[in-house]
Amino acid sequence: QMRLAESGGGSVPAGGSLRLSCRETTGYKYNNYCMAWFRQAPGKEREGVAAIDTNGNTKYADSVKGRFTISQDSSENTLYLQMNNLEPGDSSMYYCAITYTTGGPWCLSAPDRMDYWGEGTLVRVSS
């Protein structure tokens, strides 16, 4: 089975940037998939942030459009989330996840359908 590992979290002031990475560490691969970044802060429900499918089609939460960019490097089995112009409301634990699918980046809104999850990386944005 797959094993995902996130990195790149940290503490930054508002307006700063971070780049999160999610690497599959076992060599296991899906030929068709939707991968996504989710976040969950204390007292809040889990929220889809950004998703990408096998062909590079993307989908974003309205709250991060224009600020965050999801991308992937197939040769390195790595998913990225570039986060610019960070806001205090972005503070959260960020998780990456993957599911097998041929249907596009719909998994942004379907965390219960994901097959594998990483352990998370913490992001803190101060005002």
C-alpha angles and dihedrals in degrees: 000000000000124000119199125198124190126204140164102072122136147129121293138161121255110283093032130118139235133181116212122201131199117191128189103224107189102057093245113141141191116213091209124027153142116228125189146176116231130183135200126187127190111284094011135098122249111276131201110234107177137344137194133188133212092276096047099259109151140201129189139194111252090241093063103035111128092016106059129051125193120204141158140215108208094189090059097035087233134141121202137198116195108199118194132176090020120202131203088251089064091067107118147108107281122210133185122212141174138206133182112251144135093203105089134252096326093124090085088087099034112067091156089065096057118114103201134022137192123228094252139245123238123237122191123183119188125205 
